[in-house]
Amino acid sequence: MKILYIITQLGVGGAESVLVSMADKMVALGHEVEIISLLDINKQNFDSKILVHVLDLKRKPFSSMMKLSSIVGKFQPDVVHSHCLHSNIVARLIRIIVPIKKLVTTAHNTYEGQGLAMSIFKYTNFLSDVITNVSTDAVKAFENKKYVRFSQMLVMHNIIDIHKFEFSLNSRNEYRNMFGINENELALIAVGSMKDSKDYPNLLKAIQLIKEKKLEKFKLFIVGDGQLMNEIQDLASVFELEEYVYFLGNRSDINALLSMADIFILSSKHEGLPTVLVEAAMARNIIITTDCGGIDDILPTRENVVNTGDPIALAEKISEVMQWDNNKSINNINRVYDFVSKNLDPNIVSQQWLRIYSKS
């Protein structure tokens, strides 16, 4: 089968990483795959068999659309599968210009935008053969906002290379030594781009409250970069968290950093299926998260879920988990690990996608 994936911009974000995992998996299963990035890309690790076409849609919209049409015409894919709002719209519009045998469009969040773009998405739904989103919460959000009709959008999980993030004792020991984490210290970690939806101010306010309680020794490592980096670092300084919070920027060793950590914290306002929670589960972190979307597809219980935008509740939950005994911690970790391993096995999910691709 020939599969053409389209995404707005390949980089280091969740949806982008998921697309690479999906493409690599399909190549491993013997399918012919190409990728189109509508904007210039940041470096990614691509399978050597995957051809990546890079367009310049922002600066050269007309020529980019023509090039995209040419790629589709030349490759003659059996399936075109677009990801995220702008790529979904572009893929639908291209279908007016050039024949596409089957078009699958996937949203990746409970909230992908508003205004004109979402209106275009809504009124071009008829151009897609299949419309999906990555979690039950995300589908419900689109239905409630009437971006899709009831039952028009399917829940389809991401293909995530979950075993890449399996816990490593060697990495844990090496990285805890590297970052000077003592045996009596807890390592907290948060991973995500420095943008408004991740709500790092919520996390920093919670950490400030925990610092004032002086309950446990801890360090928080924040992995990620983005437009709000300076603003978030400044806020950490205002809260006098220099001895507690460490900004690591973008990293390629997320698996090792997660093995180093004891507790993973997600403070987002909204998500689709937070891939980073899957990674944290496989690395055997205790997970604390806001109720940002997609949580029930990853966690077997809501034991460590708090409301979005509530730093007091987040601080209380982090403080509580910090004081768990070893048995309680291990039981929680094992339940989440087993749930993720069963429900998000990439071999099972990839077969589900192939059924979508093949269904006439």
mmCIF file of C-alpha atoms in Angstrom, residues 141-351:
data_model
loop_
_atom_site.group_PDB
_atom_site.id
_atom_site.type_symbol
_atom_site.label_atom_id
_atom_site.label_comp_id
_atom_site.label_asym_id
_atom_site.label_seq_id
_atom_site.Cartn_x
_atom_site.Cartn_y
_atom_site.Cartn_z
ATOM 1 C CA ALA A 141 -15.050 18.218 22.330
ATOM 2 C CA PHE A 142 -15.382 18.446 18.536
ATOM 3 C CA GLU A 143 -18.942 17.106 18.684
ATOM 4 C CA ASN A 144 -19.945 19.522 21.449
ATOM 5 C CA LYS A 145 -18.591 22.468 19.465
ATOM 6 C CA LYS A 146 -20.406 21.127 16.371
ATOM 7 C CA TYR A 147 -17.221 20.939 14.302
ATOM 8 C CA VAL A 148 -18.362 17.436 13.334
ATOM 9 C CA ARG A 149 -21.698 15.662 13.428
ATOM 10 C CA PHE A 150 -22.314 13.104 16.158
ATOM 11 C CA SER A 151 -20.512 9.829 15.274
ATOM 12 C CA GLN A 152 -18.848 11.438 12.220
ATOM 13 C CA MET A 153 -15.438 11.493 13.938
ATOM 14 C CA LEU A 154 -13.781 8.253 15.077
ATOM 15 C CA VAL A 155 -11.516 7.697 18.083
ATOM 16 C CA MET A 156 -8.192 6.383 16.784
ATOM 17 C CA HIS A 157 -5.176 6.283 19.051
ATOM 18 C CA ASN A 158 -1.703 7.311 17.967
ATOM 19 C CA ILE A 159 0.920 4.757 17.022
ATOM 20 C CA ILE A 160 3.517 5.349 19.726
ATOM 21 C CA ASP A 161 6.806 3.483 20.012
ATOM 22 C CA ILE A 162 6.097 2.846 23.681
ATOM 23 C CA HIS A 163 8.926 0.371 24.255
ATOM 24 C CA LYS A 164 11.485 3.024 23.327
ATOM 25 C CA PHE A 165 10.756 4.597 26.710
ATOM 26 C CA GLU A 166 11.055 1.489 28.893
ATOM 27 C CA PHE A 167 12.687 2.164 32.261
ATOM 28 C CA SER A 168 16.476 1.836 32.318
ATOM 29 C CA LEU A 169 18.243 1.429 35.657
ATOM 30 C CA ASN A 170 21.590 2.299 34.061
ATOM 31 C CA SER A 171 20.177 5.573 32.693
ATOM 32 C CA ARG A 172 18.583 6.338 36.040
ATOM 33 C CA ASN A 173 21.823 5.946 37.946
ATOM 34 C CA GLU A 174 23.900 7.780 35.334
ATOM 35 C CA TYR A 175 21.564 10.767 35.033
ATOM 36 C CA ARG A 176 20.846 11.132 38.739
ATOM 37 C CA ASN A 177 24.590 11.299 39.266
ATOM 38 C CA MET A 178 24.970 13.735 36.336
ATOM 39 C CA PHE A 179 22.352 16.126 37.737
ATOM 40 C CA GLY A 180 23.433 15.762 41.355
ATOM 41 C CA ILE A 181 20.241 14.145 42.643
ATOM 42 C CA ASN A 182 20.854 12.674 46.077
ATOM 43 C CA GLU A 183 19.288 9.447 47.344
ATOM 44 C CA ASN A 184 16.949 11.400 49.614
ATOM 45 C CA GLU A 185 15.820 13.737 46.813
ATOM 46 C CA LEU A 186 12.855 13.271 44.500
ATOM 47 C CA ALA A 187 13.270 14.080 40.810
ATOM 48 C CA LEU A 188 10.189 15.679 39.259
ATOM 49 C CA ILE A 189 9.956 16.181 35.507
ATOM 50 C CA ALA A 190 7.739 17.993 33.000
ATOM 51 C CA VAL A 191 8.137 17.726 29.231
ATOM 52 C CA GLY A 192 6.505 19.940 26.627
ATOM 53 C CA SER A 193 6.848 22.988 24.415
ATOM 54 C CA MET A 194 6.941 26.409 26.031
ATOM 55 C CA LYS A 195 3.521 27.545 24.862
ATOM 56 C CA ASP A 196 0.336 28.763 26.492
ATOM 57 C CA SER A 197 -1.544 25.456 26.285
ATOM 58 C CA LYS A 198 1.068 23.711 28.456
ATOM 59 C CA ASP A 199 0.357 26.180 31.311
ATOM 60 C CA TYR A 200 3.782 26.147 32.942
ATOM 61 C CA PRO A 201 2.787 29.101 35.178
ATOM 62 C CA ASN A 202 0.289 26.723 36.789
ATOM 63 C CA LEU A 203 3.108 24.263 37.512
ATOM 64 C CA LEU A 204 5.519 26.913 38.806
ATOM 65 C CA LYS A 205 2.877 28.338 41.149
ATOM 66 C CA ALA A 206 2.295 24.834 42.492
ATOM 67 C CA ILE A 207 6.034 24.313 43.008
ATOM 68 C CA GLN A 208 6.238 27.624 44.868
ATOM 69 C CA LEU A 209 3.514 26.427 47.245
ATOM 70 C CA ILE A 210 5.315 23.116 47.795
ATOM 71 C CA LYS A 211 8.602 24.903 48.447
ATOM 72 C CA GLU A 212 6.955 26.898 51.219
ATOM 73 C CA LYS A 213 5.769 23.692 52.936
ATOM 74 C CA LYS A 214 9.333 22.309 53.094
ATOM 75 C CA LEU A 215 8.017 18.729 53.131
ATOM 76 C CA GLU A 216 10.500 16.915 50.916
ATOM 77 C CA LYS A 217 13.734 17.619 49.088
ATOM 78 C CA PHE A 218 13.138 17.714 45.345
ATOM 79 C CA LYS A 219 14.269 19.060 41.996
ATOM 80 C CA LEU A 220 11.999 19.785 39.036
ATOM 81 C CA PHE A 221 13.425 19.388 35.528
ATOM 82 C CA ILE A 222 11.521 21.083 32.708
ATOM 83 C CA VAL A 223 12.293 19.812 29.208
ATOM 84 C CA GLY A 224 11.239 21.867 26.197
ATOM 85 C CA ASP A 225 11.667 25.183 24.430
ATOM 86 C CA GLY A 226 9.494 27.700 22.655
ATOM 87 C CA GLN A 227 8.279 31.272 22.412
ATOM 88 C CA LEU A 228 7.444 31.577 26.122
ATOM 89 C CA MET A 229 10.768 30.225 27.406
ATOM 90 C CA ASN A 230 12.126 33.559 28.678
ATOM 91 C CA GLU A 231 8.800 34.503 30.227
ATOM 92 C CA ILE A 232 8.539 31.184 32.083
ATOM 93 C CA GLN A 233 12.151 31.364 33.277
ATOM 94 C CA ASP A 234 11.509 34.896 34.533
ATOM 95 C CA LEU A 235 8.475 33.656 36.454
ATOM 96 C CA ALA A 236 10.593 30.960 38.104
ATOM 97 C CA SER A 237 12.998 33.703 39.214
ATOM 98 C CA VAL A 238 10.149 35.820 40.587
ATOM 99 C CA PHE A 239 9.041 32.787 42.629
ATOM 100 C CA GLU A 240 12.679 32.275 43.757
ATOM 101 C CA LEU A 241 12.790 28.726 42.447
ATOM 102 C CA GLU A 242 16.365 28.737 41.141
ATOM 103 C CA GLU A 243 17.382 25.955 43.556
ATOM 104 C CA TYR A 244 14.360 23.834 42.685
ATOM 105 C CA VAL A 245 13.624 24.229 38.966
ATOM 106 C CA TYR A 246 16.049 23.429 36.131
ATOM 107 C CA PHE A 247 15.285 24.280 32.498
ATOM 108 C CA LEU A 248 16.902 21.788 30.110
ATOM 109 C CA GLY A 249 15.610 23.066 26.748
ATOM 110 C CA ASN A 250 14.975 20.641 23.891
ATOM 111 C CA ARG A 251 16.572 17.240 24.432
ATOM 112 C CA SER A 252 17.007 14.071 22.398
ATOM 113 C CA ASP A 253 17.472 11.875 25.495
ATOM 114 C CA ILE A 254 13.917 12.017 26.856
ATOM 115 C CA ASN A 255 13.884 8.290 27.604
ATOM 116 C CA ALA A 256 16.929 8.586 29.878
ATOM 117 C CA LEU A 257 15.568 11.700 31.593
ATOM 118 C CA LEU A 258 12.279 9.938 32.300
ATOM 119 C CA SER A 259 14.135 6.959 33.777
ATOM 120 C CA MET A 260 15.930 9.435 36.035
ATOM 121 C CA ALA A 261 12.665 10.895 37.321
ATOM 122 C CA ASP A 262 10.327 9.733 40.069
ATOM 123 C CA ILE A 263 7.246 11.840 39.321
ATOM 124 C CA PHE A 264 5.996 13.187 35.989
ATOM 125 C CA ILE A 265 3.767 16.275 36.019
ATOM 126 C CA LEU A 266 1.556 17.532 33.187
ATOM 127 C CA SER A 267 -0.030 20.936 33.853
ATOM 128 C CA SER A 268 -1.679 21.548 30.457
ATOM 129 C CA LYS A 269 -4.899 23.425 29.742
ATOM 130 C CA HIS A 270 -5.857 21.093 26.902
ATOM 131 C CA GLU A 271 -4.459 18.040 25.103
ATOM 132 C CA GLY A 272 -5.682 15.372 22.706
ATOM 133 C CA LEU A 273 -3.877 12.200 23.716
ATOM 134 C CA PRO A 274 -0.850 13.409 25.698
ATOM 135 C CA THR A 275 1.878 11.199 24.252
ATOM 136 C CA VAL A 276 4.294 12.303 26.927
ATOM 137 C CA LEU A 277 2.135 10.607 29.585
ATOM 138 C CA VAL A 278 2.448 7.340 27.677
ATOM 139 C CA GLU A 279 6.216 7.780 27.644
ATOM 140 C CA ALA A 280 6.255 8.562 31.376
ATOM 141 C CA ALA A 281 4.146 5.491 32.114
ATOM 142 C CA MET A 282 6.576 3.229 30.258
ATOM 143 C CA ALA A 283 9.492 4.810 32.142
ATOM 144 C CA ARG A 284 7.663 3.894 35.364
ATOM 145 C CA ASN A 285 7.091 7.411 36.620
ATOM 146 C CA ILE A 286 4.253 8.229 38.969
ATOM 147 C CA ILE A 287 2.027 10.482 36.857
ATOM 148 C CA ILE A 288 0.225 13.593 38.081
ATOM 149 C CA THR A 289 -1.833 15.460 35.503
ATOM 150 C CA THR A 290 -4.484 18.061 34.992
ATOM 151 C CA ASP A 291 -7.788 16.973 33.447
ATOM 152 C CA CYS A 292 -6.669 18.345 30.094
ATOM 153 C CA GLY A 293 -8.132 15.734 27.725
ATOM 154 C CA GLY A 294 -7.326 12.157 26.736
ATOM 155 C CA ILE A 295 -6.451 11.178 30.292
ATOM 156 C CA ASP A 296 -8.905 8.274 30.550
ATOM 157 C CA ASP A 297 -7.322 6.684 27.460
ATOM 158 C CA ILE A 298 -3.986 6.525 29.312
ATOM 159 C CA LEU A 299 -4.660 6.250 33.057
ATOM 160 C CA PRO A 300 -6.740 3.417 34.582
ATOM 161 C CA THR A 301 -7.965 5.651 37.430
ATOM 162 C CA ARG A 302 -8.288 9.378 38.161
ATOM 163 C CA GLU A 303 -6.385 9.085 41.419
ATOM 164 C CA ASN A 304 -3.780 11.665 40.406
ATOM 165 C CA VAL A 305 -5.883 13.934 38.173
ATOM 166 C CA VAL A 306 -6.662 17.530 39.195
ATOM 167 C CA ASN A 307 -8.621 20.328 37.560
ATOM 168 C CA THR A 308 -6.898 22.487 34.967
ATOM 169 C CA GLY A 309 -5.683 25.929 36.037
ATOM 170 C CA ASP A 310 -5.736 25.115 39.768
ATOM 171 C CA PRO A 311 -2.205 25.419 41.212
ATOM 172 C CA ILE A 312 -3.431 24.839 44.775
ATOM 173 C CA ALA A 313 -4.961 21.474 43.858
ATOM 174 C CA LEU A 314 -1.876 20.598 41.819
ATOM 175 C CA ALA A 315 0.431 21.475 44.720
ATOM 176 C CA GLU A 316 -1.643 19.411 47.139
ATOM 177 C CA LYS A 317 -1.563 16.391 44.852
ATOM 178 C CA ILE A 318 2.195 16.641 44.265
ATOM 179 C CA SER A 319 2.772 17.000 48.020
ATOM 180 C CA GLU A 320 0.572 13.968 48.691
ATOM 181 C CA VAL A 321 2.355 11.771 46.144
ATOM 182 C CA MET A 322 5.756 12.871 47.431
ATOM 183 C CA GLN A 323 4.855 11.244 50.749
ATOM 184 C CA TRP A 324 3.647 7.910 49.372
ATOM 185 C CA ASP A 325 5.429 4.867 50.734
ATOM 186 C CA ASN A 326 7.261 2.490 48.418
ATOM 187 C CA ASN A 327 4.433 -0.065 48.163
ATOM 188 C CA LYS A 328 1.834 2.523 47.202
ATOM 189 C CA SER A 329 4.177 4.022 44.612
ATOM 190 C CA ILE A 330 4.996 0.651 43.033
ATOM 191 C CA ASN A 331 1.335 -0.408 42.904
ATOM 192 C CA ASN A 332 0.363 2.838 41.153
ATOM 193 C CA ILE A 333 3.246 2.608 38.691
ATOM 194 C CA ASN A 334 2.475 -1.017 37.793
ATOM 195 C CA ARG A 335 -1.246 -0.381 37.238
ATOM 196 C CA VAL A 336 -0.556 2.487 34.838
ATOM 197 C CA TYR A 337 2.242 0.625 33.052
ATOM 198 C CA ASP A 338 0.047 -2.440 32.480
ATOM 199 C CA PHE A 339 -2.878 -0.307 31.265
ATOM 200 C CA VAL A 340 -0.757 1.556 28.716
ATOM 201 C CA SER A 341 1.045 -1.591 27.534
ATOM 202 C CA LYS A 342 -2.291 -3.282 26.835
ATOM 203 C CA ASN A 343 -4.285 -0.412 25.331
ATOM 204 C CA LEU A 344 -1.612 1.412 23.333
ATOM 205 C CA ASP A 345 0.449 -1.482 21.999
ATOM 206 C CA PRO A 346 1.804 -0.120 18.676
ATOM 207 C CA ASN A 347 1.337 -3.468 16.918
ATOM 208 C CA ILE A 348 -2.375 -3.509 17.745
ATOM 209 C CA VAL A 349 -2.918 0.181 16.975
ATOM 210 C CA SER A 350 -1.107 -0.081 13.622
ATOM 211 C CA GLN A 351 -3.429 -2.923 12.564
#
